Structure formats: structure tokens, C-alpha cells
Coordinates of C-alpha atoms in Angstrom, one line a residue:
Chain B
M29 CA 15.5 -10.9 59.9
A30 CA 16.1 -9.8 56.4
D31 CA 13.1 -8.9 54.3
L32 CA 12.0 -11.5 51.8
Y33 CA 11.3 -11.0 48.1
G34 CA 9.6 -13.1 45.5
G35 CA 11.2 -13.8 42.2
V36 CA 9.6 -15.2 39.0
E37 CA 11.7 -16.0 36.0
A38 CA 9.2 -16.5 33.3
G39 CA 10.6 -18.7 30.6
G40 CA 9.3 -20.4 27.5
T41 CA 9.4 -23.9 29.1
K42 CA 9.2 -23.1 32.8
F43 CA 8.5 -20.4 35.4
N44 CA 11.2 -20.5 38.1
C45 CA 9.9 -19.1 41.4
I46 CA 11.9 -18.2 44.4
I47 CA 11.5 -16.6 47.8
A48 CA 14.7 -15.2 49.1
S49 CA 16.6 -12.2 50.5
G50 CA 19.6 -13.0 48.3
P51 CA 21.6 -15.9 47.0
Q52 CA 22.8 -16.9 50.5
D53 CA 19.3 -16.9 51.9
I54 CA 16.9 -18.9 49.7
R55 CA 13.8 -20.0 51.5
A56 CA 11.8 -21.7 48.8
E57 CA 12.1 -22.6 45.2
A58 CA 9.7 -24.1 42.6
R59 CA 9.6 -24.9 38.9
I60 CA 6.3 -24.6 37.2
P61 CA 5.9 -25.7 33.6
T62 CA 4.9 -23.1 31.0
T63 CA 1.6 -24.4 29.6
T64 CA -1.2 -21.9 29.1
P65 CA -1.1 -18.4 30.7
A66 CA -4.2 -19.2 32.9
E67 CA -2.8 -22.5 34.2
T68 CA 0.7 -21.4 34.7
L69 CA -0.1 -18.1 36.5
T70 CA -2.7 -19.9 38.7
Q71 CA 0.0 -22.3 39.8
V72 CA 2.5 -19.5 40.4
I73 CA 0.0 -17.7 42.6
R74 CA -0.9 -20.8 44.5
W75 CA 2.7 -21.6 45.2
F76 CA 3.5 -18.2 46.7
G77 CA 0.3 -18.4 48.8
A78 CA 1.1 -21.9 50.0
S79 CA 4.6 -21.0 50.9
G80 CA 3.4 -19.1 54.0
L81 CA 6.3 -16.7 53.6
P82 CA 5.6 -13.0 53.5
I83 CA 7.2 -11.1 50.7
R84 CA 7.8 -7.4 50.5
A85 CA 7.6 -7.3 46.7
L86 CA 7.7 -9.5 43.7
G87 CA 9.9 -9.3 40.6
I88 CA 9.1 -10.8 37.3
A89 CA 11.9 -11.3 34.8
S90 CA 10.3 -12.5 31.6
F91 CA 10.9 -13.7 28.1
G92 CA 9.7 -11.0 25.7
P93 CA 9.1 -8.8 23.9
L94 CA 7.4 -7.0 26.8
D95 CA 5.5 -3.7 27.2
L96 CA 7.5 -1.9 29.9
R97 CA 5.9 1.5 29.4
R98 CA 4.1 2.4 32.7
D99 CA 1.7 4.7 30.9
S100 CA 0.6 2.0 28.3
P101 CA -2.7 0.2 28.6
T102 CA -0.8 -3.0 28.0
Y103 CA 2.0 -2.3 30.6
G104 CA 3.1 -5.6 32.1
Y105 CA 2.2 -7.7 29.1
I106 CA 4.2 -10.1 26.9
T107 CA 3.6 -8.7 23.5
T108 CA 4.6 -10.0 20.1
T109 CA 6.1 -13.4 21.1
P110 CA 5.9 -16.2 18.6
K111 CA 5.3 -18.6 21.5
P112 CA 1.8 -20.2 21.0
G113 CA -0.8 -18.9 23.4
W114 CA 1.4 -16.3 25.0
R115 CA 1.0 -13.3 22.6
N116 CA -0.5 -10.3 24.4
T117 CA -0.6 -11.9 27.8
A118 CA -0.8 -9.9 31.1
L119 CA 1.7 -10.9 33.7
V120 CA 1.9 -8.1 36.2
K121 CA -1.8 -7.4 36.9
P122 CA -2.9 -11.0 37.8
L123 CA 0.1 -11.4 40.1
Q124 CA -0.3 -8.0 41.7
D125 CA -4.0 -8.6 42.3
A126 CA -3.4 -12.0 43.8
L127 CA -0.4 -11.3 45.9
G128 CA -1.1 -7.7 46.9
V129 CA 2.6 -6.5 46.9
P130 CA 4.5 -4.2 44.5
V131 CA 5.4 -6.0 41.4
A132 CA 8.5 -5.1 39.3
F133 CA 8.6 -6.3 35.7
D134 CA 11.5 -6.5 33.2
T135 CA 13.1 -8.7 30.7
D136 CA 14.7 -12.0 31.9
V137 CA 18.1 -10.6 30.7
N138 CA 17.7 -7.2 32.4
G139 CA 16.9 -9.1 35.6
A140 CA 19.9 -11.3 35.2
A141 CA 22.1 -8.3 34.5
L142 CA 20.8 -6.6 37.6
G143 CA 21.3 -9.8 39.7
E144 CA 24.9 -10.2 38.5
G145 CA 25.5 -6.5 39.3
V146 CA 24.2 -6.9 42.9
W147 CA 25.6 -10.3 43.8
G148 CA 27.6 -11.7 40.9
A149 CA 30.2 -11.2 38.2
A150 CA 29.5 -7.5 37.8
R151 CA 29.7 -6.3 41.4
G152 CA 31.2 -2.8 41.6
L153 CA 30.8 -2.1 37.9
H154 CA 28.6 0.7 36.5
T155 CA 28.3 -0.3 32.8
F156 CA 28.1 -4.0 31.8
L157 CA 26.3 -6.5 29.7
Y158 CA 24.6 -9.8 30.4
L159 CA 24.0 -12.0 27.4
T160 CA 22.2 -15.3 27.3
I161 CA 22.7 -17.7 24.5
G162 CA 20.3 -20.6 24.7
T163 CA 16.8 -21.3 23.3
G164 CA 16.9 -17.6 22.3
I165 CA 19.6 -14.9 22.5
G166 CA 19.0 -11.8 24.5
G167 CA 21.0 -9.2 26.3
G168 CA 20.4 -6.9 29.3
A169 CA 22.6 -3.9 30.1
V170 CA 23.3 -1.7 33.0
V171 CA 24.7 1.7 32.0
N172 CA 25.9 4.2 34.6
G173 CA 24.4 2.0 37.3
Q174 CA 20.9 1.8 35.8
L175 CA 19.1 -0.7 33.6
L176 CA 19.0 0.3 30.0
H177 CA 15.5 0.6 28.7
G178 CA 15.2 3.5 26.2
L179 CA 12.3 3.3 23.8
T180 CA 11.3 -0.2 24.9
H181 CA 14.0 -2.7 25.9
P182 CA 17.0 -4.0 24.0
E183 CA 16.6 -6.9 21.6
M184 CA 20.3 -7.7 21.4
G185 CA 19.8 -11.1 19.9
H186 CA 18.4 -9.6 16.8
I187 CA 21.4 -7.6 15.5
R188 CA 22.5 -8.4 12.0
L189 CA 26.0 -9.9 11.5
P190 CA 28.2 -10.9 8.6
H191 CA 27.0 -14.3 7.4
D192 CA 29.4 -16.0 5.0
L193 CA 27.0 -18.2 3.0
Q194 CA 29.9 -20.3 1.6
A195 CA 31.2 -21.2 5.1
D196 CA 27.6 -21.5 6.4
P197 CA 24.8 -22.1 3.9
Y198 CA 22.3 -22.4 6.8
P199 CA 19.7 -19.6 6.0
G200 CA 19.0 -18.6 9.7
A201 CA 16.0 -19.5 11.8
C202 CA 14.6 -16.3 13.1
P203 CA 11.0 -16.0 12.0
F204 CA 11.3 -12.2 11.9
H205 CA 14.8 -11.7 10.5
G206 CA 16.2 -14.9 9.1
D207 CA 19.9 -14.7 9.8
C208 CA 20.1 -12.3 12.6
F209 CA 22.4 -13.3 15.5
E210 CA 19.7 -15.4 17.2
G211 CA 18.7 -16.9 13.8
L212 CA 22.3 -18.0 13.3
A213 CA 23.6 -19.0 16.8
S214 CA 20.8 -20.0 19.2
G215 CA 20.6 -23.5 20.7
P216 CA 17.8 -24.6 18.3
T217 CA 19.8 -23.2 15.4
L218 CA 22.7 -25.5 16.3
W219 CA 20.3 -28.4 16.4
A220 CA 18.8 -27.4 13.0
R221 CA 22.1 -26.8 11.3
W222 CA 23.8 -29.9 12.4
Q223 CA 20.8 -32.2 13.0
Q224 CA 22.2 -33.2 16.3
D225 CA 21.8 -32.2 20.0
P226 CA 24.4 -29.4 20.4
A227 CA 25.3 -30.9 23.9
T228 CA 26.6 -34.0 22.1
L229 CA 28.8 -32.1 19.6
P230 CA 32.5 -32.7 20.6
P231 CA 34.7 -29.6 21.2
D232 CA 36.5 -30.1 17.9
H233 CA 33.3 -30.3 15.8
P234 CA 33.2 -27.6 13.1
A235 CA 29.9 -26.4 14.6
W236 CA 31.8 -24.6 17.3
R237 CA 34.1 -22.7 14.9
L238 CA 31.0 -21.1 13.4
E239 CA 29.3 -20.6 16.8
V240 CA 32.4 -18.8 18.2
R241 CA 32.6 -16.7 15.1
Y242 CA 29.0 -15.4 15.4
I243 CA 29.3 -14.9 19.2
A244 CA 32.6 -13.0 18.8
L245 CA 31.1 -10.8 16.0
A246 CA 28.2 -10.0 18.2
L247 CA 30.3 -9.2 21.2
V248 CA 32.5 -6.8 19.1
N249 CA 29.3 -5.0 18.1
Y250 CA 28.2 -4.7 21.7
I251 CA 31.6 -3.5 22.7
C252 CA 31.6 -0.8 19.9
V253 CA 28.1 0.4 20.9
L254 CA 28.0 0.1 24.7
S255 CA 31.6 0.0 25.7
P256 CA 30.8 -2.3 28.6
Q257 CA 33.3 -2.8 31.5
R258 CA 32.5 -6.5 31.4
I259 CA 30.4 -9.0 29.4
I260 CA 28.7 -11.9 31.2
L261 CA 27.8 -14.9 28.9
G262 CA 25.1 -17.2 30.2
G263 CA 22.5 -19.6 28.8
G264 CA 22.5 -23.2 27.7
V265 CA 25.0 -22.9 24.8
M266 CA 27.5 -21.3 27.1
D267 CA 27.4 -24.3 29.4
S268 CA 30.0 -25.6 26.9
H269 CA 32.8 -23.8 28.8
F270 CA 35.5 -24.6 26.2
L271 CA 33.8 -21.8 24.2
F272 CA 35.1 -19.0 26.5
P273 CA 38.8 -19.0 25.5
R274 CA 37.9 -19.3 21.9
I275 CA 35.4 -16.4 22.0
R276 CA 37.9 -14.2 23.8
A277 CA 40.7 -14.9 21.3
E278 CA 38.3 -14.2 18.3
V279 CA 37.1 -11.0 19.9
Q280 CA 40.7 -9.8 20.2
Q281 CA 41.4 -10.7 16.6
L282 CA 38.3 -8.9 15.3
L283 CA 39.0 -5.8 17.4
N284 CA 42.6 -5.9 16.1
G285 CA 43.9 -3.6 18.8
Y286 CA 41.7 -0.6 17.9
I287 CA 40.3 0.0 21.3
A288 CA 43.3 0.5 23.6
H289 CA 42.4 -0.9 27.0
E290 CA 44.0 -3.5 29.2
A291 CA 40.6 -5.2 29.6
L292 CA 40.6 -6.1 25.9
G293 CA 44.2 -7.2 26.0
A294 CA 45.9 -9.0 28.9
G295 CA 42.7 -8.7 30.9
I296 CA 40.4 -10.5 28.5
D297 CA 39.9 -13.5 30.8
R298 CA 38.2 -11.2 33.3
Y299 CA 36.4 -9.3 30.6
I300 CA 34.3 -12.1 29.0
V301 CA 33.1 -14.3 31.8
P302 CA 30.4 -16.8 32.9
P303 CA 27.7 -15.7 35.3
E304 CA 28.5 -16.2 39.0
L305 CA 24.9 -16.8 39.9
G306 CA 24.9 -19.7 37.4
A307 CA 21.5 -21.2 36.7
R308 CA 19.9 -18.9 39.3
A309 CA 21.0 -15.7 37.4
G310 CA 17.5 -15.2 36.1
V311 CA 15.4 -15.9 39.1
L312 CA 17.8 -14.0 41.5
G313 CA 17.6 -11.2 39.0
A314 CA 13.9 -11.2 39.5
V315 CA 14.6 -10.9 43.2
A316 CA 16.9 -7.9 42.5
L317 CA 14.1 -6.3 40.5
A318 CA 11.7 -6.9 43.5
M319 CA 14.2 -5.2 45.8
Q320 CA 14.3 -2.1 43.5
A321 CA 10.5 -2.0 43.5
A322 CA 10.3 -2.2 47.3
Q323 CA 12.8 0.7 47.6
A324 CA 10.9 2.8 45.1
S325 CA 7.4 2.1 46.6
Chain N
M239 CA 24.5 38.4 31.7
A240 CA 24.7 34.7 31.0
D241 CA 27.9 32.9 31.8
L242 CA 30.1 32.3 28.7
Y243 CA 31.7 29.0 27.8
G244 CA 34.4 28.0 25.4
G245 CA 34.0 25.1 23.0
V246 CA 36.6 23.4 20.8
E247 CA 35.5 20.8 18.3
A248 CA 38.7 19.1 17.4
G249 CA 38.5 17.6 14.0
G250 CA 40.8 16.0 11.5
T251 CA 40.9 18.9 9.2
K252 CA 40.0 21.9 11.5
F253 CA 39.5 22.9 15.1
N254 CA 36.2 24.8 15.4
C255 CA 36.3 27.2 18.3
I256 CA 33.4 29.1 19.9
I257 CA 32.6 31.3 22.8
A258 CA 28.9 31.2 23.7
S259 CA 26.3 30.7 26.3
G260 CA 24.2 28.7 23.9
P261 CA 23.1 28.6 20.3
Q262 CA 21.2 31.9 20.6
D263 CA 24.1 33.7 22.1
I264 CA 27.3 33.1 20.1
R265 CA 29.9 35.7 20.8
A266 CA 32.9 34.6 18.7
E267 CA 33.8 31.8 16.4
A268 CA 36.9 30.6 14.6
R269 CA 38.2 27.8 12.4
I270 CA 41.8 26.8 12.9
P271 CA 43.3 24.3 10.5
T272 CA 44.5 21.0 11.9
T273 CA 48.2 20.9 11.1
T274 CA 50.6 19.8 13.9
P275 CA 49.5 19.5 17.5
A276 CA 51.9 22.2 18.6
E277 CA 50.9 24.7 15.9
T278 CA 47.1 24.0 16.1
L279 CA 46.9 24.2 19.9
T280 CA 49.0 27.4 20.0
Q281 CA 46.6 29.0 17.6
V282 CA 43.6 27.8 19.7
I283 CA 45.1 29.2 22.9
R284 CA 46.0 32.5 21.2
W285 CA 42.4 32.9 19.8
F286 CA 40.7 32.4 23.2
G287 CA 43.2 34.8 24.7
A288 CA 42.8 37.5 22.0
S289 CA 39.0 37.3 22.2
G290 CA 39.0 39.2 25.5
L291 CA 35.9 37.2 26.6
P292 CA 36.0 35.5 30.0
I293 CA 34.9 31.9 29.9
R294 CA 33.8 29.8 32.9
A295 CA 34.9 26.5 31.5
L296 CA 36.1 25.0 28.2
G297 CA 34.8 21.9 26.5
I298 CA 36.8 19.9 24.0
A299 CA 34.8 17.5 21.7
S300 CA 37.5 15.6 19.8
F301 CA 38.1 13.0 17.2
G302 CA 39.4 9.8 18.7
P303 CA 40.1 7.4 20.1
L304 CA 40.5 9.2 23.3
D305 CA 41.7 8.4 26.8
L306 CA 38.8 9.5 29.0
R307 CA 39.9 7.7 32.2
R308 CA 40.5 10.4 34.9
D309 CA 42.9 8.2 36.7
S310 CA 45.0 7.4 33.7
P311 CA 48.5 9.1 33.1
T312 CA 47.3 9.8 29.5
Y313 CA 43.9 11.2 30.5
G314 CA 43.0 13.9 28.0
Y315 CA 45.0 12.4 25.1
I316 CA 44.1 11.4 21.6
T317 CA 45.4 7.8 21.6
T318 CA 45.6 5.3 18.6
T319 CA 44.4 7.6 15.8
P320 CA 45.8 6.8 12.4
K321 CA 46.0 10.6 11.7
P322 CA 49.7 11.4 11.1
G323 CA 51.3 13.4 13.9
W324 CA 48.4 13.2 16.3
R325 CA 48.9 9.8 17.9
N326 CA 49.3 10.1 21.7
T327 CA 48.7 13.8 21.8
A328 CA 47.7 15.7 25.0
L329 CA 44.8 18.1 24.4
V330 CA 43.4 18.8 27.9
K331 CA 46.6 19.8 29.8
P332 CA 48.0 22.4 27.4
L333 CA 44.6 24.1 27.1
Q334 CA 43.9 23.9 30.9
D335 CA 47.4 25.3 31.7
A336 CA 47.0 28.1 29.2
L337 CA 43.4 29.1 29.9
G338 CA 43.2 28.4 33.6
V339 CA 39.6 27.2 33.6
P340 CA 38.0 23.7 34.1
V341 CA 38.3 21.7 30.9
A342 CA 35.8 19.0 29.9
F343 CA 36.9 16.4 27.4
D344 CA 34.9 13.9 25.4
T345 CA 34.4 12.5 21.9
D346 CA 33.1 14.8 19.2
V347 CA 30.0 12.6 18.9
N348 CA 29.3 12.5 22.6
G349 CA 29.6 16.3 22.6
A350 CA 27.2 16.5 19.7
A351 CA 24.8 14.1 21.4
L352 CA 24.8 16.2 24.5
G353 CA 24.3 19.4 22.5
E354 CA 21.3 18.0 20.7
G355 CA 19.9 16.9 24.0
V356 CA 20.2 20.3 25.6
W357 CA 19.2 22.5 22.6
G358 CA 18.4 20.3 19.6
A359 CA 16.6 17.3 18.3
A360 CA 16.7 15.3 21.5
R361 CA 15.3 17.8 23.9
G362 CA 13.3 16.1 26.6
L363 CA 14.5 12.6 25.8
H364 CA 16.5 10.4 28.3
T365 CA 18.0 7.8 25.9
F366 CA 19.1 8.7 22.4
L367 CA 21.8 8.4 19.8
Y368 CA 23.8 10.9 17.7
L369 CA 25.5 9.4 14.7
T370 CA 27.9 11.2 12.3
I371 CA 28.5 9.8 8.8
G372 CA 31.2 11.8 7.1
T373 CA 35.0 11.5 6.9
G374 CA 34.6 8.8 9.6
I375 CA 31.6 7.3 11.3
G376 CA 31.0 7.6 15.0
G377 CA 28.2 7.6 17.5
G378 CA 27.6 9.2 20.9
A379 CA 24.8 8.1 23.2
V380 CA 22.9 9.5 26.2
V381 CA 21.3 6.8 28.4
N382 CA 19.0 7.6 31.2
G383 CA 20.1 11.3 30.8
Q384 CA 23.9 10.6 31.1
L385 CA 26.6 10.2 28.4
L386 CA 27.5 6.6 27.8
H387 CA 31.2 5.9 28.5
G388 CA 31.6 2.5 30.0
L389 CA 35.0 1.0 29.6
T390 CA 36.3 3.7 27.3
H391 CA 33.8 5.3 24.9
P392 CA 31.7 3.8 22.1
E393 CA 33.3 3.2 18.7
M394 CA 30.0 2.8 16.9
G395 CA 31.4 3.2 13.4
H396 CA 33.4 0.0 13.8
I397 CA 30.5 -2.5 14.2
R398 CA 30.5 -5.4 11.7
L399 CA 27.6 -5.7 9.2
P400 CA 26.5 -8.1 6.6
H401 CA 28.5 -7.4 3.5
D402 CA 27.2 -9.0 0.3
L403 CA 30.4 -9.2 -1.8
Q404 CA 28.4 -10.0 -4.9
A405 CA 26.4 -6.8 -4.6
D406 CA 29.4 -4.8 -3.4
P407 CA 32.8 -6.3 -4.1
Y408 CA 34.6 -3.3 -2.5
P409 CA 36.7 -4.8 0.3
G410 CA 36.2 -2.0 2.8
A411 CA 38.6 0.8 3.8
C412 CA 39.0 0.6 7.6
P413 CA 42.8 0.1 8.3
F414 CA 41.8 -1.8 11.4
H415 CA 38.8 -3.8 10.4
G416 CA 38.4 -3.7 6.6
D417 CA 34.7 -3.9 6.0
C418 CA 33.3 -2.6 9.3
F419 CA 30.5 0.0 9.0
E420 CA 33.0 2.9 8.7
G421 CA 35.0 0.8 6.2
L422 CA 31.9 0.4 4.0
A423 CA 30.0 3.6 4.3
S424 CA 32.1 6.7 5.2
G425 CA 32.5 9.6 2.8
P426 CA 36.0 8.6 1.7
T427 CA 34.7 5.0 1.1
L428 CA 32.0 6.4 -1.3
W429 CA 34.8 8.3 -3.1
A430 CA 37.0 5.2 -3.3
R431 CA 34.2 2.8 -4.4
W432 CA 32.8 5.0 -7.1
Q433 CA 35.9 7.0 -8.0
Q434 CA 33.8 10.2 -7.8
D435 CA 33.0 12.9 -5.3
P436 CA 29.9 11.6 -3.4
A437 CA 28.4 15.1 -3.4
T438 CA 28.2 14.8 -7.3
L439 CA 26.4 11.4 -7.3
P440 CA 22.8 11.9 -8.4
P441 CA 20.0 10.6 -6.0
D442 CA 19.3 7.7 -8.4
H443 CA 22.9 6.5 -8.5
P444 CA 23.3 2.9 -7.3
A445 CA 25.8 4.2 -4.7
W446 CA 23.0 5.3 -2.6
R447 CA 21.2 2.0 -2.6
L448 CA 24.3 0.4 -1.0
E449 CA 24.8 3.4 1.4
V450 CA 21.2 3.3 2.6
R451 CA 21.5 -0.5 3.1
Y452 CA 24.6 -0.2 5.3
I453 CA 23.3 2.7 7.3
A454 CA 19.9 1.0 7.9
L455 CA 21.7 -2.3 9.0
A456 CA 23.8 -0.3 11.4
L457 CA 20.7 1.6 12.8
V458 CA 18.9 -1.7 13.3
N459 CA 21.9 -2.9 15.4
Y460 CA 22.0 0.3 17.4
I461 CA 18.2 0.0 18.0
C462 CA 18.5 -3.6 19.1
V463 CA 21.4 -2.8 21.5
L464 CA 20.5 0.6 22.9
S465 CA 16.8 1.0 22.2
P466 CA 17.2 4.7 21.7
Q467 CA 14.1 7.0 21.8
R468 CA 15.5 8.9 18.8
I469 CA 18.4 8.6 16.3
I470 CA 20.0 11.8 15.0
L471 CA 22.0 11.4 11.8
G472 CA 24.6 14.1 11.1
G473 CA 27.8 14.4 9.1
G474 CA 28.7 15.2 5.6
V475 CA 27.1 12.2 3.9
M476 CA 23.8 13.0 5.6
D477 CA 23.8 16.4 4.0
S478 CA 22.2 14.4 1.1
H479 CA 18.8 14.7 2.7
F480 CA 17.1 12.4 0.2
L481 CA 18.7 9.6 2.2
F482 CA 16.5 10.1 5.2
P483 CA 13.2 8.6 3.9
R484 CA 15.1 5.8 2.3
I485 CA 16.9 4.9 5.5
R486 CA 13.7 5.1 7.5
A487 CA 11.9 2.7 5.1
E488 CA 14.8 0.2 5.0
V489 CA 15.0 0.2 8.9
Q490 CA 11.3 -0.6 9.0
Q491 CA 11.8 -3.4 6.5
L492 CA 14.7 -4.9 8.4
L493 CA 13.0 -4.8 11.8
N494 CA 10.0 -6.4 10.2
G495 CA 7.6 -5.3 12.9
Y496 CA 9.5 -7.2 15.7
I497 CA 9.8 -4.2 18.0
A498 CA 6.2 -3.1 18.6
H499 CA 6.4 0.7 19.1
E500 CA 4.7 3.6 17.3
A501 CA 8.1 5.3 16.9
L502 CA 9.2 2.6 14.6
G503 CA 5.9 2.5 12.8
A504 CA 3.9 5.6 11.9
G505 CA 6.3 7.8 13.9
I506 CA 9.4 6.9 12.0
D507 CA 9.8 10.4 10.5
R508 CA 10.3 11.8 14.0
Y509 CA 12.5 8.8 15.0
I510 CA 15.4 9.1 12.5
V511 CA 16.1 12.8 12.1
P512 CA 18.8 15.3 11.1
P513 CA 20.5 17.3 13.9
E514 CA 18.8 20.6 14.7
L515 CA 22.1 22.3 15.5
G516 CA 23.3 21.6 12.0
A517 CA 27.0 22.2 11.4
R518 CA 27.3 23.6 14.9
A519 CA 26.3 20.3 16.6
G520 CA 29.9 19.5 17.4
V521 CA 31.1 22.8 18.7
L522 CA 27.9 23.6 20.6
G523 CA 28.3 20.1 22.0
A524 CA 31.7 21.2 23.3
V525 CA 29.9 24.1 25.0
A526 CA 27.4 21.7 26.6
L527 CA 30.4 19.7 27.9
A528 CA 31.9 22.9 29.3
M529 CA 28.6 23.7 31.1
Q530 CA 28.6 20.3 32.7
A531 CA 32.2 20.8 33.8
A532 CA 31.4 24.2 35.3
Q533 CA 28.5 22.7 37.2
A534 CA 30.6 19.8 38.5
S535 CA 33.6 22.1 39.5

């Protein structure tokens, strides 16, 4: 019998919960709406208890920003989120106290990156990037086989990009930075710029030209800084799969042959790819975090 | 007696050579002009031979782009450089054949990052960035204690940044990307934009407002992607030390408090710093590379 792990993908609209040993062995799943911290965490705890399944460890892959510093008094907290009611909210301690198992804690995108590395599109690679483009934009990276944390954790959605105000007079929607990448290219930004549900925009709509441009500019910056072996693009916006070939072509055009590597030439179709774990990338990432925590404990 | 190592900092105008066990124990140094590969490499080999000092290993920290893939037929080469005569030039093999010691090979900025980590401004840190802003712009990073390589090596100078053409109509000087960071903010770009030696521009010249802006935008992007614990800024442009407080202030303004960490607040003076190894950061970085190679061999 394989050991079981709990995973919680803490998102702005729902908490996805899972009990599994991996993507081929999922024992239970639940979606719990994100309301108040007290209500949502109580329901999460109740669900794991009611499952009757013993877990060795729990992983939490959460929206952020997060405090990941073990020596900090607010370790395990969501910190400066603009989400109402969730600023400075403890996630780790209430779950650890209630469930009595080791609890791993990281960003949703670091979890997803780890999950894709263990079971998905980045198997066998040592340095890669997972990016989600949806309600928000965020990235998680594995470098030399380890999650990248550094000072805190990456905030890849908040890089600054060229913004041609003539081609796109939309000022950007990020409450902190205006026209950073997230402020220009998240799902809600598409809604706000075009006054229409982005899922209803046809593939030849001018919205996608701009969207491809911003995503490609961002990927070029990630490539120049991290030199990833592969980039995995997930999130709601990337469910429009016709974006992939356009993004690949624009990345090549922007790099203009400067970085001489087959992956950025003929191999580009295998370089910029969708997640293999699909909609479960986040919650299985939380399971991967739990497995790490169990090994370390 | 400490073991001695050879270091070669291969630059566009000169090859700096050193024999040392560390910054406190430098036995010999030389500057060899960068002319043709054959002539320059012959002089480097002759100098090490004539020194009469036995070295355990040699490190080469070179301008790039480089082929760092051990399994590649052109491993140890400078590849697509625009520098006349140096495209597709082997560096490792001629030096290894002539000197008969293990040879480590990496970018000049990865070498400098490693050197600052061993002896300089990044001692004790696990994740940090070294950036040079001079003839070119490049960055090297250590992540979780290891040099970041990934697919090839970072090309941090070639990220795309916001470029306000009204404030700065200069189109950018990068032959590959036009107005990437290097194309907007390198030393030669300052010359070209202001038709004046940048070293003679007074601190209140409008050139520096733009320069600070571009550097701060780039640092914000590196912070969002890599989350470094410290950023070390070297290179000829950064010899104008009055830039440091201005860059720090602009980085804080651009981040706008989004990343909650003391290092980006009250601690910013210790976060964005000059190299401690000064002008020897590159060549001592090559020595640090040599020490790694000797340990691995």
C-alpha cells in the first residue's frame, strides 16, 4: 500500500483538497469555496477528518504573497494579499494543529512546478518554470532540482514589460504596479480591456495579439534570467490552446536567434508546453510538497 | 602552503590572468590584450608557463555567449558573439592541452557571482545575483548555493523593459534586440545617446535619471523572478557610486511595498551593493571556478 498524502490548493475562489499517493492513485477530492478564513479552514479540516483516510503529511500550495521563512513569527501566513479578509491569515498552524501531521507550505505555482517535475511535463529536467496565467499571473521555478525561494518567493507576474500605449491604451489593472505583466495580461484584465468574457473572444480577435505579445515578452525575460530547460504554461487563459503556437513564434522573433539552442529553434514546440497534470497541477503539486515534507521529517 | 589556482577573465578588450589561492594570496597577475584568438591564447599560455608557479586547476570566466554543455561538440567555445574574429572560438581545449590541468569554464558574470559568494559581498548567502553594467550588461546567479545554468546560461542583459520613447527617443543599441536592457543602458549606449564619455557626465545630468530608471526596472524584474537575497552591481557604469542610493530608492518606488521583506525596506542599503572584490571580481571568480573544478576532479 502506497503512503497517502493530503494536498490543499488554496485559491482565491476555492480550496481544492485531495488525498492521493500520486496522479494515478487519487482516493478523495473536494472543492471548498473560499469564503472567510475561519469558515473555509474549518471545512477543510472537517473534510480531511471525515475522509477516514490516514495521511502521512499535508501540503498546502497557496495564493500569496506568503511568509515562507521558517524563523518568522508569521511563517505559514498569507501576507499582503489584496483579497478581502485574507490579509495576514495563518494557514499552516490551524491545519497542523487539527490534523497532527507534518505540513509543507509553498506558493500555488511552486507546488505546481514541483508536481509537473515529479509527474508531468518537466519529468527529468533540473531547471524549469511553471507559469499560470489566469485570475492572477504567477510563476514557480525549479533550479538545479530544487524549488527557487531566495529572499521570499518569486513574484513573476509582477515584472515590468514594454507597454505600447498607442497599441494598448489600457492603463493596467495591478493595484500595486499598474501595468506590470499581471496588470496587462491576467484574465480579469482581458475582461476589463475588452468588456467581454475572454472565453467568448474568437481566436482572430485583436485581444489575442496583445495577449500573445505580453506573454511572449514575459517569457523572453524569464528565459534571459532563469535559462529554463522548459516552460509550462497553465491557468485559465492558457485553456485557449490556439495561443501556444502564437506565443512560441513570438518568443522566437523576440529572441532573434541570440540564444543558440535547439530548444529555442526547431524544438520550440517541446519548450513552451501546457501542463500535463492539467487542472490538477496545483493540488497534485500540494501532494508533491507533502511528500517532500514527509521525507524531511 | 595553500594550493594555487589559475584564473583567466576573458574580456572583449583584455584577458586578465591571475595565479592565487584567494584574494589575500595573489602570486602573479597579467593583462593580455584581446586581439585575435590565436595570438591572445598563445600569450596566455606563455604567461602561465613562464610564471613557474604550479596550478592545480584553471578557471576561465569569459564573455559570451558560451557553450557550457559538456556533451556538446563545441563545449568550451565562445559562440554567437558579435565581436569580430571571436565567433565560434574554442577556449577550453587549447588551454587544457597546453597547461595539463582541469579547466573550469563559465560566463564572466557567473564567475564573478561565485567569487563574491566565496570571498565578497555575498558570503553566507544561498541565492544572489551579480550584475555587471559596463561595455555590456550581464548577470550571474547563485541559487540554493549553486550557479544557475539551466538550458544554457542566463543572458540577463537582454531582458525587455518599458521604454518611454517620449522621455528617451534613443532607439537602443543591441544588434539583436534594439532596446533591451543592454541596448538602453550599457556604457556604449550612454556614449551614443549623449555623445559624451559617460565618465564626464556630472551627477545632475539627465543621463543618470534615465540610467537609474532602466537599472531599477531591470532589478525589479530580477527580484520578481529570482527573489535574490542580495544584488551586487559591478561594471564600469557602476563606478559612478552616486547611482547606488538613487537605484535603491527607485527600486523601492517601483516595488511599491508589494514584497513584504525588511531587505527591500529599511535594509535596502545592504540589499543593492557594490562588489567587494572590486575590479578583481571577474578574475577571482575564475579562481573560484578553478577551485570548484579541482574539488570535482
